[in-house]
mmCIF file of C-alpha atoms and ligand atoms in Angstrom:
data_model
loop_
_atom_site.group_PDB
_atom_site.id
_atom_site.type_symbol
_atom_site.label_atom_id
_atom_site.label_comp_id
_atom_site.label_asym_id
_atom_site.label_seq_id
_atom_site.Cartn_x
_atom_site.Cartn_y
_atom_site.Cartn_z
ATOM 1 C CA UNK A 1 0.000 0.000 0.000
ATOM 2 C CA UNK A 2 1.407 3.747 -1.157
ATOM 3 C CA UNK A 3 0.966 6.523 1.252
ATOM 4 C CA UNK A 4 -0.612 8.127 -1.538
ATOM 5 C CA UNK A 5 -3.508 5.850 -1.328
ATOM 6 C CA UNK A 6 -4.190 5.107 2.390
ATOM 7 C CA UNK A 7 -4.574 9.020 2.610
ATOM 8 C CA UNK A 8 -6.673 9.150 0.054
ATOM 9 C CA UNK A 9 -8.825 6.223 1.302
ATOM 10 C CA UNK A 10 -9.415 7.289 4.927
ATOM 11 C CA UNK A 11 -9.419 11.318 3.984
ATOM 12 C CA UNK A 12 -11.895 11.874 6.153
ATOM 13 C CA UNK A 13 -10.699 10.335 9.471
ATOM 14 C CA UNK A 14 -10.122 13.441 11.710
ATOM 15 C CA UNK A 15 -8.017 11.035 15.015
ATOM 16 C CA UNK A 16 -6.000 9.418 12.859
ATOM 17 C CA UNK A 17 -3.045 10.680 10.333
ATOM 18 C CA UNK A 18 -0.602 8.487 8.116
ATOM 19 C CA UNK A 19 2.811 8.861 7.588
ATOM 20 C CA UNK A 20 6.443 6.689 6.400
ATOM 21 C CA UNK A 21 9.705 5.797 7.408
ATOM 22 C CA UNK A 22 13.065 6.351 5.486
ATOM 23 C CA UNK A 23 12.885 2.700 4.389
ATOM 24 C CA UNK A 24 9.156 2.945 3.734
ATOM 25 C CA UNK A 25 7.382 1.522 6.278
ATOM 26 C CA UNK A 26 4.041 2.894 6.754
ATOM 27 C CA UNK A 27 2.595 3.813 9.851
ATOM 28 C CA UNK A 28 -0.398 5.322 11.681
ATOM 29 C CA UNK A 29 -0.302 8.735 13.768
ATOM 30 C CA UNK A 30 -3.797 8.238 15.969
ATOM 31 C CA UNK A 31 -4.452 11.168 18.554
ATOM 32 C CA UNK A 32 -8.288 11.271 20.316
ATOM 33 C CA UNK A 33 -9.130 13.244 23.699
ATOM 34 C CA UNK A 34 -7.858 10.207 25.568
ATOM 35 C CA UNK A 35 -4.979 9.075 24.062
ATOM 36 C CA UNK A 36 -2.089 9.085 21.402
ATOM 37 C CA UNK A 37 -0.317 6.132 19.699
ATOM 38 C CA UNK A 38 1.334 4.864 17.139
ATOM 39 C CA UNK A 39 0.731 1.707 14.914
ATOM 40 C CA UNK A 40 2.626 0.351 11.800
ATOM 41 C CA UNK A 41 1.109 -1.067 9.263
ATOM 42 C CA UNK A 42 3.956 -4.139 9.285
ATOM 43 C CA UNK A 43 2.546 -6.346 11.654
ATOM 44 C CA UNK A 44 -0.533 -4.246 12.798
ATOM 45 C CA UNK A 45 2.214 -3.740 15.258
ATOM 46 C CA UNK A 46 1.697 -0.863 17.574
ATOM 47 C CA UNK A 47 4.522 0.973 19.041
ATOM 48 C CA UNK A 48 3.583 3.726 20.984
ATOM 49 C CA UNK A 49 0.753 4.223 23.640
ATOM 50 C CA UNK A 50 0.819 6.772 25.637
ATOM 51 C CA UNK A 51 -2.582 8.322 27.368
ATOM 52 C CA UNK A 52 -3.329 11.878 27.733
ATOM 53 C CA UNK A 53 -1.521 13.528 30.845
ATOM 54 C CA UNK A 54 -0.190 10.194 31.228
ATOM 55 C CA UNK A 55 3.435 8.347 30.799
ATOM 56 C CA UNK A 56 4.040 6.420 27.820
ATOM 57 C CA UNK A 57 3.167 3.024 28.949
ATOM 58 C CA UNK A 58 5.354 1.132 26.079
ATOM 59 C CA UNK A 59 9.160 0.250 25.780
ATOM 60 C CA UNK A 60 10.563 0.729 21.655
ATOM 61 C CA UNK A 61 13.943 -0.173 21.311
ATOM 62 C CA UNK A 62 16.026 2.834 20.587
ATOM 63 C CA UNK A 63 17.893 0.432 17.747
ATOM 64 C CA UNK A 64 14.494 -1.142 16.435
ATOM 65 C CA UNK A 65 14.690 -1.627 12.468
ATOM 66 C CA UNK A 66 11.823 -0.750 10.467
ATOM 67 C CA UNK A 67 12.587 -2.840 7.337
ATOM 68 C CA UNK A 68 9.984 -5.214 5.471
ATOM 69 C CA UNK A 69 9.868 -8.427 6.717
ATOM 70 C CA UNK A 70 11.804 -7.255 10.267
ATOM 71 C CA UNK A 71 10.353 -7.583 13.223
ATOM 72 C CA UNK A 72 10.077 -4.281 15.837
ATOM 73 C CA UNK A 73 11.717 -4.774 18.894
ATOM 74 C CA UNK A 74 9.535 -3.238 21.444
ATOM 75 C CA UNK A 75 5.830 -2.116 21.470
ATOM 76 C CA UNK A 76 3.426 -4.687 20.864
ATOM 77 C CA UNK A 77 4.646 -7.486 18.444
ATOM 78 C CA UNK A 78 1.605 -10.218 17.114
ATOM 79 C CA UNK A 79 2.991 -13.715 17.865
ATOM 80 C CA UNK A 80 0.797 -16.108 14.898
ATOM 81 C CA UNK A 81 0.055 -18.794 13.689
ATOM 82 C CA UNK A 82 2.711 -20.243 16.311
ATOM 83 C CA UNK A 83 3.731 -18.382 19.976
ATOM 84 C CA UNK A 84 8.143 -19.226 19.949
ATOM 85 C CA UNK A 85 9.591 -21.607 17.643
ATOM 86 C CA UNK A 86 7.366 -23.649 15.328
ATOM 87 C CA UNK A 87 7.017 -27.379 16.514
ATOM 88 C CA UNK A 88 7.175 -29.425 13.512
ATOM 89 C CA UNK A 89 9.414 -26.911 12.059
ATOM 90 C CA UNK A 90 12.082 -25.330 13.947
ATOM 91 C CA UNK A 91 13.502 -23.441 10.887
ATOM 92 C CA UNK A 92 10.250 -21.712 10.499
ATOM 93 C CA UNK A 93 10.487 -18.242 11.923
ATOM 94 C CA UNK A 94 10.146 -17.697 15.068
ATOM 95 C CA UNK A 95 6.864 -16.725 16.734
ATOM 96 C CA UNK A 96 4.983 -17.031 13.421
ATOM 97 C CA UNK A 97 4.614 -14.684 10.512
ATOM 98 C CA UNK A 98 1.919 -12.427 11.681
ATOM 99 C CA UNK A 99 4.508 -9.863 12.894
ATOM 100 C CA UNK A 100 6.378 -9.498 9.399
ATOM 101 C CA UNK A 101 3.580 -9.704 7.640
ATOM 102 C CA UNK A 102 1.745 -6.429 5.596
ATOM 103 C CA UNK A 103 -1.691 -5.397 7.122
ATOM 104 C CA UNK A 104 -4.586 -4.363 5.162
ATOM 105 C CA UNK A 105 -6.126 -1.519 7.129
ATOM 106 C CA UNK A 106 -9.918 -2.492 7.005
ATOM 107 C CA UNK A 107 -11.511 0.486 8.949
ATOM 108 C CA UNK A 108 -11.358 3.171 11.221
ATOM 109 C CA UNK A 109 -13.857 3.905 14.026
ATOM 110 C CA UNK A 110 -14.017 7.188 15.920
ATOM 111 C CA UNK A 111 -15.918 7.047 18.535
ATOM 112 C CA UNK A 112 -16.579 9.605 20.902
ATOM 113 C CA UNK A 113 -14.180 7.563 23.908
ATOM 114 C CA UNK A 114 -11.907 5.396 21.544
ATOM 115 C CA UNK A 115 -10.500 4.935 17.879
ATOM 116 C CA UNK A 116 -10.732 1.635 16.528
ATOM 117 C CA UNK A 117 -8.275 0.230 14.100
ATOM 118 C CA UNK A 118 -9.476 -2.830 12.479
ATOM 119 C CA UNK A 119 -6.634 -4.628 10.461
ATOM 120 C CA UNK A 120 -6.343 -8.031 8.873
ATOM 121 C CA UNK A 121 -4.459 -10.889 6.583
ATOM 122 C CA UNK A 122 -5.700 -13.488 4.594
ATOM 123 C CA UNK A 123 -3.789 -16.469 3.980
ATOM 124 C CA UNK A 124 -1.592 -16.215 0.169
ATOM 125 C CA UNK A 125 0.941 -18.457 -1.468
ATOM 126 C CA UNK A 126 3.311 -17.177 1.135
ATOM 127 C CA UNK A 127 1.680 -17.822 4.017
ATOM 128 C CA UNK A 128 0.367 -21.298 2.651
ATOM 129 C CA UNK A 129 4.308 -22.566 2.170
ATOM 130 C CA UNK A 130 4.610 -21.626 6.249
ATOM 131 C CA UNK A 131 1.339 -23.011 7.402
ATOM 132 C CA UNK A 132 -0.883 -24.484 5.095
ATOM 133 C CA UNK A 133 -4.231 -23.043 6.052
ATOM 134 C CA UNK A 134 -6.727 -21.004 4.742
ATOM 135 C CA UNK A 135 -7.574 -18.192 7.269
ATOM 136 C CA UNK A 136 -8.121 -14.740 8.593
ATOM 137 C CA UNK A 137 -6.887 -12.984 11.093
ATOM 138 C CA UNK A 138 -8.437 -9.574 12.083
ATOM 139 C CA UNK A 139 -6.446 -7.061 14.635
ATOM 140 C CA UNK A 140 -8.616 -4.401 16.388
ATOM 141 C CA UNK A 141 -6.671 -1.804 18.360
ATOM 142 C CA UNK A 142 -8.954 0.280 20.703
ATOM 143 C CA UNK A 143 -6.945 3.129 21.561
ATOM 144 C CA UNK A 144 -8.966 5.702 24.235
ATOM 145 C CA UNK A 145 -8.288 5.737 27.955
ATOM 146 C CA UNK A 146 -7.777 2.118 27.709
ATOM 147 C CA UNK A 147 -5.834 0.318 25.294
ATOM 148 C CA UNK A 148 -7.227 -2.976 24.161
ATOM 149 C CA UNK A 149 -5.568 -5.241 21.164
ATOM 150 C CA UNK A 150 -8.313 -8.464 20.049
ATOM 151 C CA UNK A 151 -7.390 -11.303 17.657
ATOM 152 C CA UNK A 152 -9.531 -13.051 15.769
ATOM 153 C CA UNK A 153 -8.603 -15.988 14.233
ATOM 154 C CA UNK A 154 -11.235 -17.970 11.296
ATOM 155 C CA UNK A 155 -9.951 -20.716 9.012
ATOM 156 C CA UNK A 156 -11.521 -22.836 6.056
ATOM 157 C CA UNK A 157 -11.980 -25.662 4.846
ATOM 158 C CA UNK A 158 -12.685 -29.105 6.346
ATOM 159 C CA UNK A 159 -10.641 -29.711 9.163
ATOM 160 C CA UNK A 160 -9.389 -28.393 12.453
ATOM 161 C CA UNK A 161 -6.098 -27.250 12.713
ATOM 162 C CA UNK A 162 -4.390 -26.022 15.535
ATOM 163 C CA UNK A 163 -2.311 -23.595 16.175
ATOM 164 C CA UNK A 164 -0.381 -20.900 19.088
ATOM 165 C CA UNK A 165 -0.583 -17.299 19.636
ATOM 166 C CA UNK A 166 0.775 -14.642 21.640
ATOM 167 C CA UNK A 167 0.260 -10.754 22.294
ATOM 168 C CA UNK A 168 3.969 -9.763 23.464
ATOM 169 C CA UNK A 169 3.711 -6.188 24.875
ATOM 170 C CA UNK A 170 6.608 -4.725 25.822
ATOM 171 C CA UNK A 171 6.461 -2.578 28.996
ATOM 172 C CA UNK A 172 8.016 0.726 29.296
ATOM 173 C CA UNK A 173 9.416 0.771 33.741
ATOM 174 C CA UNK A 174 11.583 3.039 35.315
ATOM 175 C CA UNK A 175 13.760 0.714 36.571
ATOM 176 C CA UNK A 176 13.763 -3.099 36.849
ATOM 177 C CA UNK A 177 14.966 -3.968 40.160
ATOM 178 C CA UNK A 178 12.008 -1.687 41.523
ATOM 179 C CA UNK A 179 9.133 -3.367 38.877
ATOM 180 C CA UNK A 180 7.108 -6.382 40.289
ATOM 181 C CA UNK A 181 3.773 -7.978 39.014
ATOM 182 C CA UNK A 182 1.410 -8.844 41.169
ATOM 183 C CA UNK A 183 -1.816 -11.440 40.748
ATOM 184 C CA UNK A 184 0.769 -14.425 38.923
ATOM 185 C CA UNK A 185 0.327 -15.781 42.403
ATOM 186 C CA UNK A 186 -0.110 -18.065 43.346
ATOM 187 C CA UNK A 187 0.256 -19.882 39.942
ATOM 188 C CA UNK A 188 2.456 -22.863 38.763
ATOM 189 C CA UNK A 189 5.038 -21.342 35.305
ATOM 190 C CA UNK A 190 7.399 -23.195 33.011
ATOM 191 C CA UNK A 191 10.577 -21.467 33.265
ATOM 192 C CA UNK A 192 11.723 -21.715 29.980
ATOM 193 C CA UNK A 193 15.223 -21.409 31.037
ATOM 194 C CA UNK A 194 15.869 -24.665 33.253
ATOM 195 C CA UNK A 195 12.959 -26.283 32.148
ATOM 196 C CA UNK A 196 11.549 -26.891 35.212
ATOM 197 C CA UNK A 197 7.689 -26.470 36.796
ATOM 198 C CA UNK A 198 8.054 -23.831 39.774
ATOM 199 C CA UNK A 199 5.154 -22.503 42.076
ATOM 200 C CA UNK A 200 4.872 -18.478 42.546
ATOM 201 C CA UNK A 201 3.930 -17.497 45.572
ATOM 202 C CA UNK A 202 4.751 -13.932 45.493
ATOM 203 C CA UNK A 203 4.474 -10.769 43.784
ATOM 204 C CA UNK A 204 7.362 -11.471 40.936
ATOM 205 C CA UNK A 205 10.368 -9.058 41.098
ATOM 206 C CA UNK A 206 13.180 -9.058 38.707
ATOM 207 C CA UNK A 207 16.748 -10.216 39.764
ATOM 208 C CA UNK A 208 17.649 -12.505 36.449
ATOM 209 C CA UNK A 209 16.872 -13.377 32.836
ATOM 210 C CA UNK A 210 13.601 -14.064 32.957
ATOM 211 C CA UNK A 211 11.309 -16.136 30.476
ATOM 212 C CA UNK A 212 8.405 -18.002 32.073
ATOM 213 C CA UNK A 213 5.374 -19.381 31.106
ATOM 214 C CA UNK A 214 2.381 -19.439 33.671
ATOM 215 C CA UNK A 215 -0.211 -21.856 33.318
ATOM 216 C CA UNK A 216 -3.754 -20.469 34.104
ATOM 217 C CA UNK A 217 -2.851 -17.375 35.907
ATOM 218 C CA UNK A 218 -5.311 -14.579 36.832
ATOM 219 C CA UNK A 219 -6.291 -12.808 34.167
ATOM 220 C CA UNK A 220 -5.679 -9.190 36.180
ATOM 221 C CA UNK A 221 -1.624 -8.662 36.716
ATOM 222 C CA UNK A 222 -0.751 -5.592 38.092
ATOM 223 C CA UNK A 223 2.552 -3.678 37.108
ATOM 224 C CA UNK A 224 4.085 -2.316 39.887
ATOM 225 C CA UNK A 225 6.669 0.279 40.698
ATOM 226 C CA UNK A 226 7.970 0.452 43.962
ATOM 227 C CA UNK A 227 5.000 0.471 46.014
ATOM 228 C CA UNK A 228 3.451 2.405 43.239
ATOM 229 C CA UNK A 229 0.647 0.390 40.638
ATOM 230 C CA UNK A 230 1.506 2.302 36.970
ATOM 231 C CA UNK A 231 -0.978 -0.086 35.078
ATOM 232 C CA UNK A 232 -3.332 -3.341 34.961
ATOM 233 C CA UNK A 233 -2.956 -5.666 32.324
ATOM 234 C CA UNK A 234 -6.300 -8.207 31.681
ATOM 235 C CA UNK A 235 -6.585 -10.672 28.889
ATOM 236 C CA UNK A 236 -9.168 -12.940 27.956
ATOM 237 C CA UNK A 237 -9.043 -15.836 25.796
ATOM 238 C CA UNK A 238 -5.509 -16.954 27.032
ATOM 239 C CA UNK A 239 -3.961 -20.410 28.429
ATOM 240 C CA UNK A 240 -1.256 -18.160 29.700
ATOM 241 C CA UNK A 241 0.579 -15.674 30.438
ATOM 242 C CA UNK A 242 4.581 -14.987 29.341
ATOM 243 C CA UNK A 243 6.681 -13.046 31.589
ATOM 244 C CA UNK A 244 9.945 -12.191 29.747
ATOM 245 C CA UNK A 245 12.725 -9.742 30.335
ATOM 246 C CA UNK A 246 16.327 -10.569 28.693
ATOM 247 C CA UNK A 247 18.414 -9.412 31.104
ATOM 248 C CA UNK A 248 22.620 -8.112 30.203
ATOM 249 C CA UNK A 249 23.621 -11.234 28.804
ATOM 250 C CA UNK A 250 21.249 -11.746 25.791
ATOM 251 C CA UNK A 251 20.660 -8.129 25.692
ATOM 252 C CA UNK A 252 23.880 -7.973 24.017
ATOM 253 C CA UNK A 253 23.659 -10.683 22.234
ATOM 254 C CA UNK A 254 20.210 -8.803 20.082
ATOM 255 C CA UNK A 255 21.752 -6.416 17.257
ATOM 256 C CA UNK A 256 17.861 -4.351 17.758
ATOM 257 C CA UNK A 257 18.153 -4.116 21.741
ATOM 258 C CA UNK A 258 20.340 -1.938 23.660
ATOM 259 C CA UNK A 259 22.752 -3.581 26.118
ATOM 260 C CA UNK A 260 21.063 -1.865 28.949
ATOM 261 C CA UNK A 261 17.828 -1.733 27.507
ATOM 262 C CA UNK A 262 16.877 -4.425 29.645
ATOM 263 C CA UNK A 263 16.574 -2.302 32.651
ATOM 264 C CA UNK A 264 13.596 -0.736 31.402
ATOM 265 C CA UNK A 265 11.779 -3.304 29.910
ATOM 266 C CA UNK A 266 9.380 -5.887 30.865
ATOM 267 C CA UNK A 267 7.184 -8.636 28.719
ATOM 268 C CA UNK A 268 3.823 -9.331 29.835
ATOM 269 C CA UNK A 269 2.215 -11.390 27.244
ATOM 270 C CA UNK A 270 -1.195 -13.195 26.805
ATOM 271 C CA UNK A 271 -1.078 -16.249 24.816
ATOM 272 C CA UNK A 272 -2.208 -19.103 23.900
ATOM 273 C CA UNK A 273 1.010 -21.261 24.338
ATOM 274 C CA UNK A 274 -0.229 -24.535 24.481
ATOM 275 C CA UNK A 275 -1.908 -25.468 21.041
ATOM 276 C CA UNK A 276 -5.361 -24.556 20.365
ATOM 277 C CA UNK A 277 -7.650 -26.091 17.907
ATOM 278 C CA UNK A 278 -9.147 -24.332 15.675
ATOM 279 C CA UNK A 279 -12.497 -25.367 14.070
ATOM 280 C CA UNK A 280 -13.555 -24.104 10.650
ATOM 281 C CA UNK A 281 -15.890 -21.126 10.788
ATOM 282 C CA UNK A 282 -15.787 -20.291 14.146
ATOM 283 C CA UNK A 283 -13.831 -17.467 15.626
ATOM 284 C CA UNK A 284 -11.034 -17.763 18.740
ATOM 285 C CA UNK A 285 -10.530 -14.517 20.441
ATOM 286 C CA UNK A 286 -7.476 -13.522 22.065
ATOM 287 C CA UNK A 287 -7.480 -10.130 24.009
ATOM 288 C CA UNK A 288 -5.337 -8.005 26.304
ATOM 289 C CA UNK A 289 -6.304 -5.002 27.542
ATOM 290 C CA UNK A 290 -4.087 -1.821 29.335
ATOM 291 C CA UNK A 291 -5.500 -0.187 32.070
ATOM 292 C CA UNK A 292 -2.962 2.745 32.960
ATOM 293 C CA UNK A 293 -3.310 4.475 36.211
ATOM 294 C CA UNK A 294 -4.673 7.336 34.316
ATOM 295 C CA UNK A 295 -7.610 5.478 33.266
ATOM 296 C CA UNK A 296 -10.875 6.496 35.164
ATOM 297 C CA UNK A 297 -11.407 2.358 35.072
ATOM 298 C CA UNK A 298 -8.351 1.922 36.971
ATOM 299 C CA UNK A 299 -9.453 3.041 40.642
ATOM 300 C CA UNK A 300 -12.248 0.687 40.021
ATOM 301 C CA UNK A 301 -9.901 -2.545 39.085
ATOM 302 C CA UNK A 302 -6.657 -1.576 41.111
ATOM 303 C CA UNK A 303 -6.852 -4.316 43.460
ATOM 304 C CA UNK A 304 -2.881 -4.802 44.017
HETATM 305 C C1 BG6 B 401 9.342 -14.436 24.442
HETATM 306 C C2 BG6 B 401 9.912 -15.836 24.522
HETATM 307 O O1 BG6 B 401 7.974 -14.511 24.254
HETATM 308 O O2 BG6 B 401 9.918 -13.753 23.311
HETATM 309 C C3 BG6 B 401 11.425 -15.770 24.608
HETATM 310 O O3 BG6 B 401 9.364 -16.515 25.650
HETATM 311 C C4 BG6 B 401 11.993 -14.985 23.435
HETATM 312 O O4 BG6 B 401 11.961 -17.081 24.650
HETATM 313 C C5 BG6 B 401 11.329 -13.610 23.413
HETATM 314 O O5 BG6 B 401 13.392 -14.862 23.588
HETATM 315 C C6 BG6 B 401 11.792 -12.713 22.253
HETATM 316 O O6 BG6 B 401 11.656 -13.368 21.043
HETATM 317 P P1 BG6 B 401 12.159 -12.684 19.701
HETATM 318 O O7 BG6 B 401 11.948 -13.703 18.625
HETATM 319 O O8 BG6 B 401 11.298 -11.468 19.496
HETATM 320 O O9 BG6 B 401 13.595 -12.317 19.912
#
């Protein structure tokens, strides 16, 4: 899609503006009474969120690349068909090809409390040599005093087919070693690191690498700083959730990540990391929604 042409198709919007990289990656400019943010096109990926007389609530890498068929580091990255590597195929790409692939924007909504984005893909001939389904997968972004980001996953044809998902938000903190979560307890996770099943008990702080999976946790987490909430982070529709932070080592080792971006940074992801079946013509949902302290919701939910 040229510039050009998304202009001209949504010339009327008056919250949201359009605008390109250097290297030609489109993107969207949305600003409403509530909010402002930024999405790209690539991915449906969003990369900025940051309510009105509020902080920005995201973390962008300050090395990101914006090139076609590059994934962002930072903001909030689609992980589909497959959450991690594939598992008949570990040569596939990581965490599917939802997050490389172009977006069709479908429509824009302004309401009077929220703009909705409503993007999707259809399979293709590229998509069929990665994962040979026929689908489509819609992404609405709700940007007001709230951010919410929905999946929703259809296939065709005859059969079920299953498949793994994950909404990887990156989390913009002041500092790690004062950030904990709080409602993963008391939950059983996969850490992904020794491979071992471990029992949280309480509030999770940051000391390590970090890169855990935990099974049927609450869907209300609360980010924490200090003693201070800064936001609440629901899903719906999830298996999981996927608390990852990189920490110095493997910071370094990511060409997109600064070494000490890690400090600043945490994961909190909703997924669907065990596989799901999917069943032709219906629709799974996957949803996580950000509740920042600004949010007149948030008094209302904060129960950290
Ligand atoms: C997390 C995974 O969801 O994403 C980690 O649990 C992975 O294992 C991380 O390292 C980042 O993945 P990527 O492909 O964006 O570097």
């Amino acid at each position: 899609m040229k510039l050009s042409k998304i202009r001209e198709a949504f010339n009327n919007c008056q919250q949201v503006t359009f605008d390109q990289t250097e290297s030609g990656q489109l993107f969207l400019n949305v600003e409403n009474q509530w909010a402002k943010a930024q999405v790209y096109l690539q991915g449906a990926h969003i990369t900025s969120y940051q309510p009105v007389s509020g902080d920005e609530c995201l973390w962008l890498s300050d090395c990101a690349v914006y090139e076609k068929d590059k994934a962002i580091r930072g903001g909030i990255p689609i992980c589909w068909p497959w959450f991690g590597p594939n598992v008949s195929n570990p040569l596939l790409p990581q965490h599917g090809f939802a997050r490389t692939a172009e977006f069709d924007l479908l429509k824009i909504d302004e309401l009077s409390n929220k703009t909705i984005l409503s993007f999707y893909i259809a399979s293709n001939e590229k998509t069929l040599n990665l994962w040979p389904t026929d689908f489509k997968l819609t992404v609405k972004i709700e940007i007001g005093a709230e951010l919410c980001v929905t999946l929703e996953t259809q296939i065709f044809g005859e059969k079920p087919v299953s498949f793994s998902q994950a909404i990887h938000s990156y989390f913009l903190v002041g500092d790690i070693s004062e950030t904990s979560i709080s409602g993963l307890e008391p939950s059983q996770y996969h850490n992904k690191l020794t491979d071992c099943l471990v029992e949280q008990l309480e509030p999770l702080k940051f000391t390590a690498e970090t890169d855990s999976i935990y099974l049927n946790p609450s869907n209300h987490l609360t980010l924490v700083e200090g003693s201070k909430p800064i936001l609440i982070v629901e899903q719906s529709g999830a298996d999981s959730t996927v608390v990852w932070n990189p920490w110095e080592d493997k910071s370094k080792e990511m060409i997109d990540f600064p070494n000490q971006g890690y400090q600043k940074m945490v994961c909190i992801e909703a997924a669907n990391t065990r596989q799901q079946q999917l069943v032709p013509g219906q629709v799974f949902w996957l949803s996580q929604k950000i509740i920042p302290v600004t949010s007149p919701l948030f008094e209302t939910k904060d129960k950290s």
